[in-house]
Coordinates of C-alpha atoms and ligand atoms in Angstrom, one line a residue:
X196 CA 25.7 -24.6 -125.5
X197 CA 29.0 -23.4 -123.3
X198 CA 31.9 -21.6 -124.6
X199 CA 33.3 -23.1 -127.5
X200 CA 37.3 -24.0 -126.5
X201 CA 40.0 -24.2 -128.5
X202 CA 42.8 -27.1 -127.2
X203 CA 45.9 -26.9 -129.0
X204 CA 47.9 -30.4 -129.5
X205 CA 50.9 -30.1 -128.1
X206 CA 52.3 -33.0 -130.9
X207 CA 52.9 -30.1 -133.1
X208 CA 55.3 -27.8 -130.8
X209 CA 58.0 -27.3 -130.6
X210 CA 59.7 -29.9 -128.2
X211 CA 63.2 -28.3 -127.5
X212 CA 61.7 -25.4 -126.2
X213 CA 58.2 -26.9 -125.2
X214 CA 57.7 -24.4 -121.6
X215 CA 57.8 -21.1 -124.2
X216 CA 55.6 -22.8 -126.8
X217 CA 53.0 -23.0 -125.0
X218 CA 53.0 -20.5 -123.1
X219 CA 53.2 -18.8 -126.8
X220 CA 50.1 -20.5 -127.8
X221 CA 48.2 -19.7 -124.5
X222 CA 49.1 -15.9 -124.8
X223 CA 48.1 -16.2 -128.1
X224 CA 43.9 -17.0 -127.2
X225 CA 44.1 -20.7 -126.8
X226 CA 42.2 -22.2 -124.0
X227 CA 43.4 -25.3 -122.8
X228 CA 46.8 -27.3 -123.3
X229 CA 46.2 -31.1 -125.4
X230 CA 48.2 -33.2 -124.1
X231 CA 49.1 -36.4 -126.3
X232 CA 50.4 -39.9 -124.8
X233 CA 50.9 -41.9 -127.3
X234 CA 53.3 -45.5 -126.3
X235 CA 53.9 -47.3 -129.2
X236 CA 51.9 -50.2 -128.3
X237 CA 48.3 -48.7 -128.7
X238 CA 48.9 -46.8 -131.3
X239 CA 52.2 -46.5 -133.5
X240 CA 53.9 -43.5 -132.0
X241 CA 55.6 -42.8 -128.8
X242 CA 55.7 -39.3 -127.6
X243 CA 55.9 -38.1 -123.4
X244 CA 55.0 -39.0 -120.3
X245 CA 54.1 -37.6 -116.5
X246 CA 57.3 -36.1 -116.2
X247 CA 56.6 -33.8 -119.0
X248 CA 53.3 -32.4 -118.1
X249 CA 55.1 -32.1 -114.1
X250 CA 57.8 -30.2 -116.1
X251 CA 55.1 -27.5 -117.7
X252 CA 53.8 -27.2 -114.3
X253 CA 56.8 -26.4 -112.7
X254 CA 57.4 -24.2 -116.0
X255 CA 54.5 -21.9 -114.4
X256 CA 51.5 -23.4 -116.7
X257 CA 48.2 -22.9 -114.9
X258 CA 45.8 -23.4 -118.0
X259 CA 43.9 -27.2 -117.8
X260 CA 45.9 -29.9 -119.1
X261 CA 44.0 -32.2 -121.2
X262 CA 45.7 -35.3 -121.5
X263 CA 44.7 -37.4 -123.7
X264 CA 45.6 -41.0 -123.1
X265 CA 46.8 -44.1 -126.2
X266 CA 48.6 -46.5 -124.0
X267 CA 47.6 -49.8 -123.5
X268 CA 46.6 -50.1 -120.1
X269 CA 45.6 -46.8 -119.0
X270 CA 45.0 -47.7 -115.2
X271 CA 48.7 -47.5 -113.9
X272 CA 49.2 -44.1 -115.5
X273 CA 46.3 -42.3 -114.0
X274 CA 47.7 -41.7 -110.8
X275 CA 51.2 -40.5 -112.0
X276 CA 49.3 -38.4 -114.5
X277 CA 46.9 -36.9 -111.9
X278 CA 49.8 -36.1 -109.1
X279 CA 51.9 -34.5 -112.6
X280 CA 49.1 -31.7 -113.1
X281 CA 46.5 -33.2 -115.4
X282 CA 43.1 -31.3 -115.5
X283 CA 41.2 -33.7 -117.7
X284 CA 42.0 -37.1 -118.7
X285 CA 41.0 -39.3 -121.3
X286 CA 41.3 -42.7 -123.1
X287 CA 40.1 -45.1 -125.5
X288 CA 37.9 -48.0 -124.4
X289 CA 39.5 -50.6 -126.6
X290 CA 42.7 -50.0 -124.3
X291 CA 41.5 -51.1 -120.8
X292 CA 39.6 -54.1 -119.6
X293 CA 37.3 -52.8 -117.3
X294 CA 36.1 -49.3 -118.7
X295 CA 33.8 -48.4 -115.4
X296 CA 37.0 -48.7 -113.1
X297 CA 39.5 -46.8 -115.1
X298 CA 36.5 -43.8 -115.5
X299 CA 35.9 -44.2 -111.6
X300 CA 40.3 -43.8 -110.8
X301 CA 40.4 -40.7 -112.9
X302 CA 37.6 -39.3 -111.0
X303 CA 39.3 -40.6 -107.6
X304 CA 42.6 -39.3 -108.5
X305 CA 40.9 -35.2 -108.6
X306 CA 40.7 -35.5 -112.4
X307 CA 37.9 -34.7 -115.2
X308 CA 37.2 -37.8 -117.2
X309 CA 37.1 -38.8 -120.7
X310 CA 36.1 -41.5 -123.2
X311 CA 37.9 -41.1 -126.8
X312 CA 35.9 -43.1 -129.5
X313 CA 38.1 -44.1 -132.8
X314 CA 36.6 -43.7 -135.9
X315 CA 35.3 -46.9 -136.2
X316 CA 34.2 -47.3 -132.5
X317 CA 30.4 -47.6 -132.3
X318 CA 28.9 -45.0 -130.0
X319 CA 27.3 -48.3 -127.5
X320 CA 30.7 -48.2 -125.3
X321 CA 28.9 -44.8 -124.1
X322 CA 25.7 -46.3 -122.9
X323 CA 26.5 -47.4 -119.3
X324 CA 29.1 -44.4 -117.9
X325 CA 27.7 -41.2 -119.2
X326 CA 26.7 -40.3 -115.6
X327 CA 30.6 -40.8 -115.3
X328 CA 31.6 -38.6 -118.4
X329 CA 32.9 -35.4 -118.7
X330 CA 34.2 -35.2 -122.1
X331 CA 33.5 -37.3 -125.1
X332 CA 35.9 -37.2 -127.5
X333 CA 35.4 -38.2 -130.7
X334 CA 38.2 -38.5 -133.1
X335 CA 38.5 -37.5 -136.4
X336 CA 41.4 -39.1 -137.4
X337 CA 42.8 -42.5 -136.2
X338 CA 44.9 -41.9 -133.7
X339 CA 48.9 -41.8 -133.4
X340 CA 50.4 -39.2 -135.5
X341 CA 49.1 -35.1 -136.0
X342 CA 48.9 -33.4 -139.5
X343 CA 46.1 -35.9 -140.8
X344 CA 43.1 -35.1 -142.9
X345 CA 39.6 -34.9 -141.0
X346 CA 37.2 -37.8 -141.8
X347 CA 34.2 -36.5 -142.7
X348 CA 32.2 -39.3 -141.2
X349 CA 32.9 -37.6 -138.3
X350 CA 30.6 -34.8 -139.1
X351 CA 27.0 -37.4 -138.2
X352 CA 29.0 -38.9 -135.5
X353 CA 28.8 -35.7 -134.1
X354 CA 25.4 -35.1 -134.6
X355 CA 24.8 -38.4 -132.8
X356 CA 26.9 -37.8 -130.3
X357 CA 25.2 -33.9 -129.8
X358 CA 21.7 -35.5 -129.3
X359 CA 23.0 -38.5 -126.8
X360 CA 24.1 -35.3 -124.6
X361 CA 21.3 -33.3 -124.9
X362 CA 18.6 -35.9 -124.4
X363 CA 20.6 -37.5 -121.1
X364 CA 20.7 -34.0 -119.4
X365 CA 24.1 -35.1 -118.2
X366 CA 26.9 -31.7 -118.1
X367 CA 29.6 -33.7 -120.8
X368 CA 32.1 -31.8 -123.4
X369 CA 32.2 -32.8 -126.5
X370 CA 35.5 -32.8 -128.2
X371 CA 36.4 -33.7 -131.5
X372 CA 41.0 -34.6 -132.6
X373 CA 42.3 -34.7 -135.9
X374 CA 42.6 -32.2 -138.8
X375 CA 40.4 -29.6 -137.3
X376 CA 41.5 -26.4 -139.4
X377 CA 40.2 -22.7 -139.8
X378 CA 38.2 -23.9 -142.7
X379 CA 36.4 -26.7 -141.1
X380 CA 35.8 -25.7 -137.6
X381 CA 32.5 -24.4 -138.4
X382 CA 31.0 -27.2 -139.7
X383 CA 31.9 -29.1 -136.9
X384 CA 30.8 -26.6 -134.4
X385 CA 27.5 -26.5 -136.1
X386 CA 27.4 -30.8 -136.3
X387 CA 27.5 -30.2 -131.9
X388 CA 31.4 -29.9 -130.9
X389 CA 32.1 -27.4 -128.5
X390 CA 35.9 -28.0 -127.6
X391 CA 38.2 -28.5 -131.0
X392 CA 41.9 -30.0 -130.4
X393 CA 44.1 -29.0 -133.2
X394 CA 47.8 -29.0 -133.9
X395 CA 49.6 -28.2 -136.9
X396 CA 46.8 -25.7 -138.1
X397 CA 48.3 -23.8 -135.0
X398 CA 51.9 -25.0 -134.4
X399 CA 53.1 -24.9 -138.2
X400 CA 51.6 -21.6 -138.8
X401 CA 54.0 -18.2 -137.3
X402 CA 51.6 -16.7 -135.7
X403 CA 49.7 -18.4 -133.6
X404 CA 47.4 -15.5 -132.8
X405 CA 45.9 -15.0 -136.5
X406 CA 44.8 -19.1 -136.8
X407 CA 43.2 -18.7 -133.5
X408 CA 41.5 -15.6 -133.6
X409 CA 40.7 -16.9 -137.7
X410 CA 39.0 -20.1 -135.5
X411 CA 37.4 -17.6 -132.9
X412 CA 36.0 -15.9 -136.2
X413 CA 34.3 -18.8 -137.6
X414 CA 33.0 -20.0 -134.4
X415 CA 31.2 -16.5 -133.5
X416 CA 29.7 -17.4 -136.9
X417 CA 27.9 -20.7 -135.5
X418 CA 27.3 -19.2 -132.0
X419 CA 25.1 -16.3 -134.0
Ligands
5SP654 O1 45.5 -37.4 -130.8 C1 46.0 -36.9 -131.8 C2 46.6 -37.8 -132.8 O2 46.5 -39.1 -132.4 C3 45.8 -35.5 -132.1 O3 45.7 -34.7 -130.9 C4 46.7 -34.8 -133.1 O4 47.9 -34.4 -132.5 C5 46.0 -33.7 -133.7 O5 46.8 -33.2 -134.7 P1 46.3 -32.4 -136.0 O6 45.4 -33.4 -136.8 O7 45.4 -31.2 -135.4 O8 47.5 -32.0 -136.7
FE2_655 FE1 44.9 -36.0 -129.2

């Protein structure tokens, strides 16, 4: 399996001073930035735009910018997203019509591209576009706010999810969202995640440095 990557959420920071935060967390060991659209329509929350991950750009950010996509439609935003900085988008299939087209504009637009799956979204939304797929993500909560508790469901989605890689031979990520924590990200490294959003185990604790390297810690203990 690659390198296991840690992508902080974003949701959790500290938005009046978002440029050092980040930069906090990045200096701290964290690998990539999660970026969280949320547009109170698909999901219950409403949180920032393009102009925010142009703005960590322009801030100096160089580290991928994952962004992870629940607005209802996603094709519009792709574009603006890609042109702001994104590195990897993603979104859920419930949210556009034509699933194929918005994976084939992220790719157009320069981007990686991603499908997020819901807890309760069967896994048969995968089966046409994996040649298409860069990440799975798989969430472990359902989706629109940060600080909930990991479904542990989650854990044979996984393992599904793993084997669906493996057997197609196809280079994909996969990423699992919602209540990851230093006392969990084991498991779900050993049920076939390799890249683990999580936000307030990170952003509520004071030092980011200790949670990650704690994560870092129990990952080296899967990798063995
Ligand atoms: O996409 C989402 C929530 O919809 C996530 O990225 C959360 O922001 C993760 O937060 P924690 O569960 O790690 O606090
Ligand atoms: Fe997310």
């Amino acid at each position: 399996m690659r390198p296991f990557l840690i992508a902080p959420s974003i949701l959790s920071a500290d938005f009046a001073r978002l440029g050092e935060d980040v930069d906090a967390v990045l200096n701290a060991g964290a690998d990539v930035v999660h970026f969280d659209v949320m547009d109170n329509h698909y999901v219950p929350n409403l949180t920032i735009g393009p102009m925010v991950c142009k703005a960590l750009r322009d801030y100096g950010v160089t580290a991928d910018i994952d962004v992870h996509l629940m607005v209802k439609p996603v094709d519009s935003l792709i574009p603006d997203f890609a042109k702001a900085g994104a590195s990897i988008i993603t979104f859920h299939p419930e949210a556009t019509e034509h699933l194929d087209r918005s994976l084939q504009l992220i790719k157009e637009s320069g981007c990686k591209a991603g499908l997020v799956l819901n807890p309760g979204t069967p896994l048969h939304c995968l089966d046409h576009v994996m040649d298409k797929l860069d990440v799975i993500l798989l969430m472990s909560v359902n989706p629109g706010f940060g600080g909930q508790s990991f479904i542990p469901s989650t854990l044979s989605k996984l393992r599904q999810v793993r084997k669906l890689i493996d057997d197609s031979g196809y280079d994909i990520r996969l990423q699992v969202d919602g209540g990851v924590k230093v006392d969990n990200i084991a498991e779900i490294a050993a049920a076939g995640a390799d890249m683990f959003v999580a936000g307030s185990a990170i952003f509520n604790q004071p030092d980011y440095k200790v949670v990650i390297d704690q994560m870092r810690a129990e990952l080296a203990s899967v990798e063995a």
